[in-house]
């Protein structure tokens, strides 16, 4: 009997050690589960789609108010999903276009666009003149005489016309957003920098009724006087202010595996209208996403630039 006692004692010690180890394992598992649940609810538990849309609508309205642009609040009686798509005055709204994606959206440059594009380089130089250069120009005008003064007045008028075109392009697209009660999350311009950049498109946030969650829809109207036979598309994106992703693709092949391809090279000279839907993955964590995308042609000349920002 006495020979058995050491074995029992060892067995009890072993059981106690296993029990302590099991408790530690359980504590670690509980901690990991707690962390996982916290991360899920803090970052991945999305609010309802309607709340996401309303939050981004408020962000856009606040931005416009800071820019001192007039904003007409959408009707509270009906949501945009229940309202027939309203097209701007310059676009015919035939019966077969009701509740359909429009083939045309505001074309901010219209008939004057090619003249504006042709004069772009000259106007850019005028708009970017420093104060000292302008002062020197005025002094020279006094010395040279009335002929140069008249030329300076023509330059000033041209600059004012360019500014008016910029404001007109912004207003047309904001009117388009208001008429259709869209949620704007981005703007598309003919270039990325400069006060004289013209708005040629919009990016809106929509409910994805087919797959759930939300998606973006991009509207673009742009004129390519010489056409486009190739190019590159670049994108940089950030999450809560930190770099998230950047890449580039060949312009003519970026959509070749997509069913809804909208860019087919070569692009003929003239006006082009593009409408493109992109699904926002449901697994993206909550936060603020910003992106900058730009396209250059085969000669590395900038064709357009998109700036977007939205929250989940």
Tab-separated table of C-alpha atoms in Angstrom:
chain	number	residue	atom	x	y	z
A	1	UNK	CA	0.000	0.000	0.000
A	2	UNK	CA	2.791	2.383	0.878
A	3	UNK	CA	4.415	1.819	-2.528
A	4	UNK	CA	1.385	3.236	-4.286
A	5	UNK	CA	1.332	6.561	-2.472
A	6	UNK	CA	4.192	8.213	-4.430
A	7	UNK	CA	2.409	7.388	-7.691
A	8	UNK	CA	-0.822	8.910	-6.425
A	9	UNK	CA	1.081	11.969	-5.292
A	10	UNK	CA	2.725	12.347	-8.708
A	11	UNK	CA	-0.618	11.898	-10.430
A	12	UNK	CA	-2.182	14.615	-8.281
A	13	UNK	CA	0.710	16.993	-8.982
A	14	UNK	CA	0.395	16.311	-12.701
A	15	UNK	CA	-3.342	16.954	-12.567
A	16	UNK	CA	-2.796	20.245	-10.758
A	17	UNK	CA	-0.223	21.360	-13.352
A	18	UNK	CA	-2.574	20.448	-16.202
A	19	UNK	CA	-5.388	22.316	-14.486
A	20	UNK	CA	-3.232	25.441	-14.183
A	21	UNK	CA	-2.168	25.137	-17.823
A	22	UNK	CA	-5.783	24.692	-18.904
A	23	UNK	CA	-6.735	27.852	-17.019
A	24	UNK	CA	-3.945	29.805	-18.697
A	25	UNK	CA	-4.990	28.497	-22.115
A	26	UNK	CA	-8.603	29.409	-21.413
A	27	UNK	CA	-7.563	32.893	-20.307
A	28	UNK	CA	-5.528	33.382	-23.494
A	29	UNK	CA	-8.418	32.143	-25.634
A	30	UNK	CA	-10.863	34.409	-23.789
A	31	UNK	CA	-8.520	37.364	-24.289
A	32	UNK	CA	-8.132	36.645	-28.010
A	33	UNK	CA	-11.893	36.269	-28.446
A	34	UNK	CA	-12.441	39.538	-26.586
A	35	UNK	CA	-9.913	41.332	-28.811
A	36	UNK	CA	-11.464	39.821	-31.941
A	37	UNK	CA	-14.969	40.897	-30.896
A	38	UNK	CA	-13.748	44.388	-30.028
A	39	UNK	CA	-12.017	44.772	-33.399
A	40	UNK	CA	-15.113	43.452	-35.165
A	41	UNK	CA	-17.548	45.831	-33.487
A	42	UNK	CA	-15.219	48.835	-33.602
A	43	UNK	CA	-13.977	48.447	-37.182
A	44	UNK	CA	-16.059	45.903	-39.081
A	45	UNK	CA	-19.591	46.126	-37.672
A	46	UNK	CA	-21.003	48.493	-40.272
A	47	UNK	CA	-23.934	50.780	-39.591
A	48	UNK	CA	-27.050	50.378	-41.785
A	49	UNK	CA	-26.606	51.413	-45.419
A	50	UNK	CA	-28.995	54.341	-45.008
A	51	UNK	CA	-26.867	55.679	-42.138
A	52	UNK	CA	-23.722	55.425	-44.293
A	53	UNK	CA	-25.408	57.369	-47.096
A	54	UNK	CA	-26.758	60.035	-44.730
A	55	UNK	CA	-23.358	60.482	-43.065
A	56	UNK	CA	-21.672	61.040	-46.432
A	57	UNK	CA	-24.468	63.359	-47.552
A	58	UNK	CA	-23.872	65.497	-44.465
A	59	UNK	CA	-20.115	65.543	-45.157
A	60	UNK	CA	-20.710	66.787	-48.698
A	61	UNK	CA	-23.189	69.438	-47.561
A	62	UNK	CA	-20.741	70.656	-44.916
A	63	UNK	CA	-17.954	70.871	-47.503
A	64	UNK	CA	-20.108	72.929	-49.863
A	65	UNK	CA	-21.110	75.279	-47.062
A	66	UNK	CA	-17.451	75.839	-46.212
A	67	UNK	CA	-16.838	76.655	-49.875
A	68	UNK	CA	-19.792	79.070	-49.728
A	69	UNK	CA	-21.650	77.269	-52.507
A	70	UNK	CA	-25.429	77.244	-52.560
A	71	UNK	CA	-26.858	73.866	-51.559
A	72	UNK	CA	-30.486	72.876	-51.932
A	73	UNK	CA	-31.441	70.216	-49.388
A	74	UNK	CA	-33.130	67.155	-50.928
A	75	UNK	CA	-36.785	66.508	-50.245
A	76	UNK	CA	-37.485	64.661	-47.001
A	77	UNK	CA	-40.708	63.110	-48.324
A	78	UNK	CA	-39.119	60.732	-50.793
A	79	UNK	CA	-35.701	59.174	-51.008
A	80	UNK	CA	-33.740	59.378	-54.268
A	81	UNK	CA	-34.376	55.661	-54.849
A	82	UNK	CA	-38.123	56.336	-55.053
A	83	UNK	CA	-37.834	59.337	-57.355
A	84	UNK	CA	-37.563	59.078	-61.173
A	85	UNK	CA	-34.118	60.136	-62.311
A	86	UNK	CA	-34.247	63.863	-63.100
A	87	UNK	CA	-31.925	65.037	-65.820
A	88	UNK	CA	-30.534	68.557	-66.205
A	89	UNK	CA	-32.413	70.979	-68.513
A	90	UNK	CA	-29.970	70.583	-71.412
A	91	UNK	CA	-30.545	66.801	-71.566
A	92	UNK	CA	-33.788	65.452	-73.002
A	93	UNK	CA	-35.716	63.303	-70.551
A	94	UNK	CA	-37.747	61.048	-72.821
A	95	UNK	CA	-40.194	58.503	-71.284
A	96	UNK	CA	-37.836	55.582	-71.918
A	97	UNK	CA	-35.170	57.312	-69.825
A	98	UNK	CA	-37.282	57.369	-66.665
A	99	UNK	CA	-35.758	55.341	-63.821
A	100	UNK	CA	-32.813	54.476	-66.099
A	101	UNK	CA	-29.190	55.373	-66.099
A	102	UNK	CA	-28.869	58.440	-68.351
A	103	UNK	CA	-26.710	58.286	-71.467
A	104	UNK	CA	-25.814	61.937	-70.892
A	105	UNK	CA	-25.042	64.007	-67.854
A	106	UNK	CA	-24.070	67.686	-67.662
A	107	UNK	CA	-21.404	68.489	-70.195
A	108	UNK	CA	-19.840	71.477	-68.505
A	109	UNK	CA	-17.749	72.683	-71.437
A	110	UNK	CA	-20.370	72.335	-74.194
A	111	UNK	CA	-19.560	74.035	-77.522
A	112	UNK	CA	-16.948	76.338	-76.019
A	113	UNK	CA	-14.850	73.506	-74.614
A	114	UNK	CA	-12.480	73.019	-77.534
A	115	UNK	CA	-11.637	76.721	-77.606
A	116	UNK	CA	-10.957	76.590	-73.856
A	117	UNK	CA	-8.780	73.512	-74.229
A	118	UNK	CA	-6.860	75.098	-77.104
A	119	UNK	CA	-6.175	78.198	-75.024
A	120	UNK	CA	-5.362	76.236	-71.853
A	121	UNK	CA	-1.583	76.701	-71.854
A	122	UNK	CA	-1.757	80.425	-72.510
A	123	UNK	CA	-4.418	80.984	-69.831
A	124	UNK	CA	-2.469	78.901	-67.307
A	125	UNK	CA	0.546	81.175	-67.715
A	126	UNK	CA	-1.632	84.218	-67.187
A	127	UNK	CA	-3.331	82.834	-64.074
A	128	UNK	CA	-0.043	81.745	-62.466
A	129	UNK	CA	1.715	85.111	-62.832
A	130	UNK	CA	3.118	86.359	-59.552
A	131	UNK	CA	2.245	89.745	-58.105
A	132	UNK	CA	5.686	91.068	-59.015
A	133	UNK	CA	5.255	89.990	-62.636
A	134	UNK	CA	1.905	91.751	-62.798
A	135	UNK	CA	3.410	94.912	-61.291
A	136	UNK	CA	6.201	94.828	-63.860
A	137	UNK	CA	3.656	94.342	-66.625
A	138	UNK	CA	1.708	97.417	-65.490
A	139	UNK	CA	4.903	99.527	-65.484
A	140	UNK	CA	5.746	98.380	-69.007
A	141	UNK	CA	2.216	99.209	-70.148
A	142	UNK	CA	2.571	102.784	-68.954
A	143	UNK	CA	5.846	103.128	-70.894
A	144	UNK	CA	4.808	101.423	-74.105
A	145	UNK	CA	1.399	102.975	-74.582
A	146	UNK	CA	-2.235	102.255	-75.350
A	147	UNK	CA	-1.622	99.241	-77.621
A	148	UNK	CA	-0.137	97.138	-74.810
A	149	UNK	CA	-2.788	98.344	-72.368
A	150	UNK	CA	-5.464	97.030	-74.723
A	151	UNK	CA	-3.618	93.706	-74.955
A	152	UNK	CA	-3.472	93.492	-71.143
A	153	UNK	CA	-7.218	94.122	-70.954
A	154	UNK	CA	-7.786	91.258	-73.388
A	155	UNK	CA	-5.667	88.971	-71.193
A	156	UNK	CA	-7.600	90.012	-68.082
A	157	UNK	CA	-10.908	89.332	-69.830
A	158	UNK	CA	-9.660	85.893	-70.893
A	159	UNK	CA	-8.683	85.055	-67.300
A	160	UNK	CA	-12.100	86.180	-66.034
A	161	UNK	CA	-13.788	84.020	-68.682
A	162	UNK	CA	-11.762	80.999	-67.567
A	163	UNK	CA	-12.792	81.620	-63.938
A	164	UNK	CA	-16.447	81.881	-64.982
A	165	UNK	CA	-16.171	78.561	-66.836
A	166	UNK	CA	-14.705	76.912	-63.730
A	167	UNK	CA	-17.562	78.143	-61.537
A	168	UNK	CA	-20.116	77.170	-64.176
A	169	UNK	CA	-18.770	73.620	-64.393
A	170	UNK	CA	-18.961	73.202	-60.601
A	171	UNK	CA	-22.521	74.556	-60.446
A	172	UNK	CA	-23.768	72.315	-63.267
A	173	UNK	CA	-22.529	69.183	-61.549
A	174	UNK	CA	-23.841	70.239	-58.131
A	175	UNK	CA	-27.226	70.911	-59.733
A	176	UNK	CA	-27.079	67.414	-61.222
A	177	UNK	CA	-26.419	65.934	-57.758
A	178	UNK	CA	-29.245	67.945	-56.199
A	179	UNK	CA	-31.785	67.123	-58.921
A	180	UNK	CA	-31.200	63.396	-58.537
A	181	UNK	CA	-30.681	63.483	-54.746
A	182	UNK	CA	-27.399	61.630	-55.130
A	183	UNK	CA	-24.779	61.394	-52.371
A	184	UNK	CA	-21.628	63.008	-53.758
A	185	UNK	CA	-18.274	61.654	-52.551
A	186	UNK	CA	-15.918	62.946	-55.232
A	187	UNK	CA	-15.192	65.258	-58.140
A	188	UNK	CA	-13.450	64.697	-61.463
A	189	UNK	CA	-11.484	67.464	-63.175
A	190	UNK	CA	-9.563	67.935	-66.390
A	191	UNK	CA	-6.379	68.156	-64.284
A	192	UNK	CA	-5.299	67.651	-60.665
A	193	UNK	CA	-3.930	71.075	-59.684
A	194	UNK	CA	-4.679	74.741	-60.284
A	195	UNK	CA	-7.560	77.101	-59.621
A	196	UNK	CA	-8.534	76.946	-63.302
A	197	UNK	CA	-9.268	73.202	-63.414
A	198	UNK	CA	-12.652	72.424	-64.956
A	199	UNK	CA	-15.001	69.879	-63.434
A	200	UNK	CA	-15.933	67.116	-65.893
A	201	UNK	CA	-17.495	64.497	-63.631
A	202	UNK	CA	-18.832	63.294	-60.288
A	203	UNK	CA	-18.519	60.224	-58.072
A	204	UNK	CA	-21.594	59.283	-56.035
A	205	UNK	CA	-22.347	56.695	-53.347
A	206	UNK	CA	-25.340	54.400	-53.862
A	207	UNK	CA	-26.946	51.480	-52.102
A	208	UNK	CA	-25.962	48.197	-53.749
A	209	UNK	CA	-29.383	46.589	-53.921
A	210	UNK	CA	-28.071	43.474	-55.661
A	211	UNK	CA	-25.123	42.557	-53.430
A	212	UNK	CA	-25.852	44.533	-50.268
A	213	UNK	CA	-23.819	47.371	-48.816
A	214	UNK	CA	-22.816	50.314	-50.978
A	215	UNK	CA	-21.173	51.007	-54.326
A	216	UNK	CA	-19.828	54.004	-56.207
A	217	UNK	CA	-21.053	55.321	-59.534
A	218	UNK	CA	-18.826	57.569	-61.616
A	219	UNK	CA	-20.181	60.016	-64.202
A	220	UNK	CA	-17.742	61.585	-66.665
A	221	UNK	CA	-18.189	63.907	-69.637
A	222	UNK	CA	-14.937	64.869	-71.297
A	223	UNK	CA	-13.697	66.041	-74.671
A	224	UNK	CA	-10.550	64.611	-76.252
A	225	UNK	CA	-9.810	66.850	-79.271
A	226	UNK	CA	-7.193	64.493	-80.729
A	227	UNK	CA	-8.602	61.185	-79.516
A	228	UNK	CA	-6.766	58.661	-77.328
A	229	UNK	CA	-4.996	55.504	-78.497
A	230	UNK	CA	-3.448	54.448	-75.182
A	231	UNK	CA	-2.361	55.572	-71.746
A	232	UNK	CA	-1.972	54.747	-68.064
A	233	UNK	CA	-4.306	54.926	-65.067
A	234	UNK	CA	-2.866	55.618	-61.600
A	235	UNK	CA	-4.451	55.478	-58.146
A	236	UNK	CA	-3.376	56.287	-54.589
A	237	UNK	CA	-5.669	55.623	-51.634
A	238	UNK	CA	-5.499	56.206	-47.887
A	239	UNK	CA	-7.373	54.944	-44.823
A	240	UNK	CA	-7.822	57.377	-41.912
A	241	UNK	CA	-5.005	59.506	-43.326
A	242	UNK	CA	-2.518	56.653	-43.752
A	243	UNK	CA	-1.343	55.290	-47.092
A	244	UNK	CA	-3.328	52.184	-47.953
A	245	UNK	CA	-2.826	51.269	-51.600
A	246	UNK	CA	-1.303	52.515	-54.831
A	247	UNK	CA	-1.090	50.980	-58.282
A	248	UNK	CA	-1.265	51.703	-62.006
A	249	UNK	CA	-2.658	49.918	-65.057
A	250	UNK	CA	-2.689	50.178	-68.817
A	251	UNK	CA	-5.683	52.335	-69.731
A	252	UNK	CA	-6.843	50.157	-72.614
A	253	UNK	CA	-6.659	46.810	-70.772
A	254	UNK	CA	-7.681	47.737	-67.220
A	255	UNK	CA	-11.296	46.675	-67.897
A	256	UNK	CA	-10.751	43.865	-70.401
A	257	UNK	CA	-12.047	41.172	-67.995
A	258	UNK	CA	-15.072	43.202	-66.848
A	259	UNK	CA	-18.606	42.742	-68.140
A	260	UNK	CA	-19.353	46.472	-67.880
A	261	UNK	CA	-16.323	47.744	-69.808
A	262	UNK	CA	-16.675	51.447	-70.667
A	263	UNK	CA	-13.205	52.321	-71.996
A	264	UNK	CA	-12.574	50.820	-75.422
A	265	UNK	CA	-9.435	52.000	-77.202
A	266	UNK	CA	-8.934	53.881	-79.369
A	267	UNK	CA	-11.163	56.739	-78.196
A	268	UNK	CA	-12.271	58.833	-81.154
A	269	UNK	CA	-11.822	62.629	-81.088
A	270	UNK	CA	-14.792	64.417	-79.556
A	271	UNK	CA	-17.064	64.273	-76.515
A	272	UNK	CA	-17.234	61.059	-74.487
A	273	UNK	CA	-19.696	60.082	-71.738
A	274	UNK	CA	-18.762	57.403	-69.198
A	275	UNK	CA	-20.826	55.841	-66.392
A	276	UNK	CA	-19.143	53.204	-64.224
A	277	UNK	CA	-20.261	51.297	-61.098
A	278	UNK	CA	-17.708	49.882	-58.636
A	279	UNK	CA	-18.628	47.711	-55.650
A	280	UNK	CA	-17.207	48.745	-52.263
A	281	UNK	CA	-16.229	45.483	-50.525
A	282	UNK	CA	-18.361	44.655	-47.502
A	283	UNK	CA	-15.283	43.576	-45.542
A	284	UNK	CA	-13.693	47.045	-45.483
A	285	UNK	CA	-13.367	48.351	-41.899
A	286	UNK	CA	-15.134	51.471	-40.694
A	287	UNK	CA	-13.277	54.727	-41.210
A	288	UNK	CA	-12.530	57.434	-43.760
A	289	UNK	CA	-11.214	56.503	-47.193
A	290	UNK	CA	-9.664	58.977	-49.622
A	291	UNK	CA	-8.294	58.380	-53.084
A	292	UNK	CA	-6.694	60.238	-55.952
A	293	UNK	CA	-6.796	58.737	-59.438
A	294	UNK	CA	-5.475	60.223	-62.647
A	295	UNK	CA	-5.175	59.197	-66.280
A	296	UNK	CA	-2.550	60.125	-68.866
A	297	UNK	CA	-2.638	59.437	-72.590
A	298	UNK	CA	-0.021	57.745	-74.772
A	299	UNK	CA	2.018	60.978	-74.754
A	300	UNK	CA	1.830	61.213	-70.937
A	301	UNK	CA	-0.490	64.214	-71.192
A	302	UNK	CA	-2.930	64.397	-68.274
A	303	UNK	CA	-6.492	63.558	-69.349
A	304	UNK	CA	-8.358	63.755	-66.043
A	305	UNK	CA	-8.079	63.551	-62.261
A	306	UNK	CA	-10.489	62.168	-59.649
A	307	UNK	CA	-10.504	63.141	-55.953
A	308	UNK	CA	-12.827	61.140	-53.679
A	309	UNK	CA	-13.489	60.837	-49.951
A	310	UNK	CA	-16.115	58.827	-48.070
A	311	UNK	CA	-16.754	57.297	-44.661
A	312	UNK	CA	-18.070	53.906	-43.602
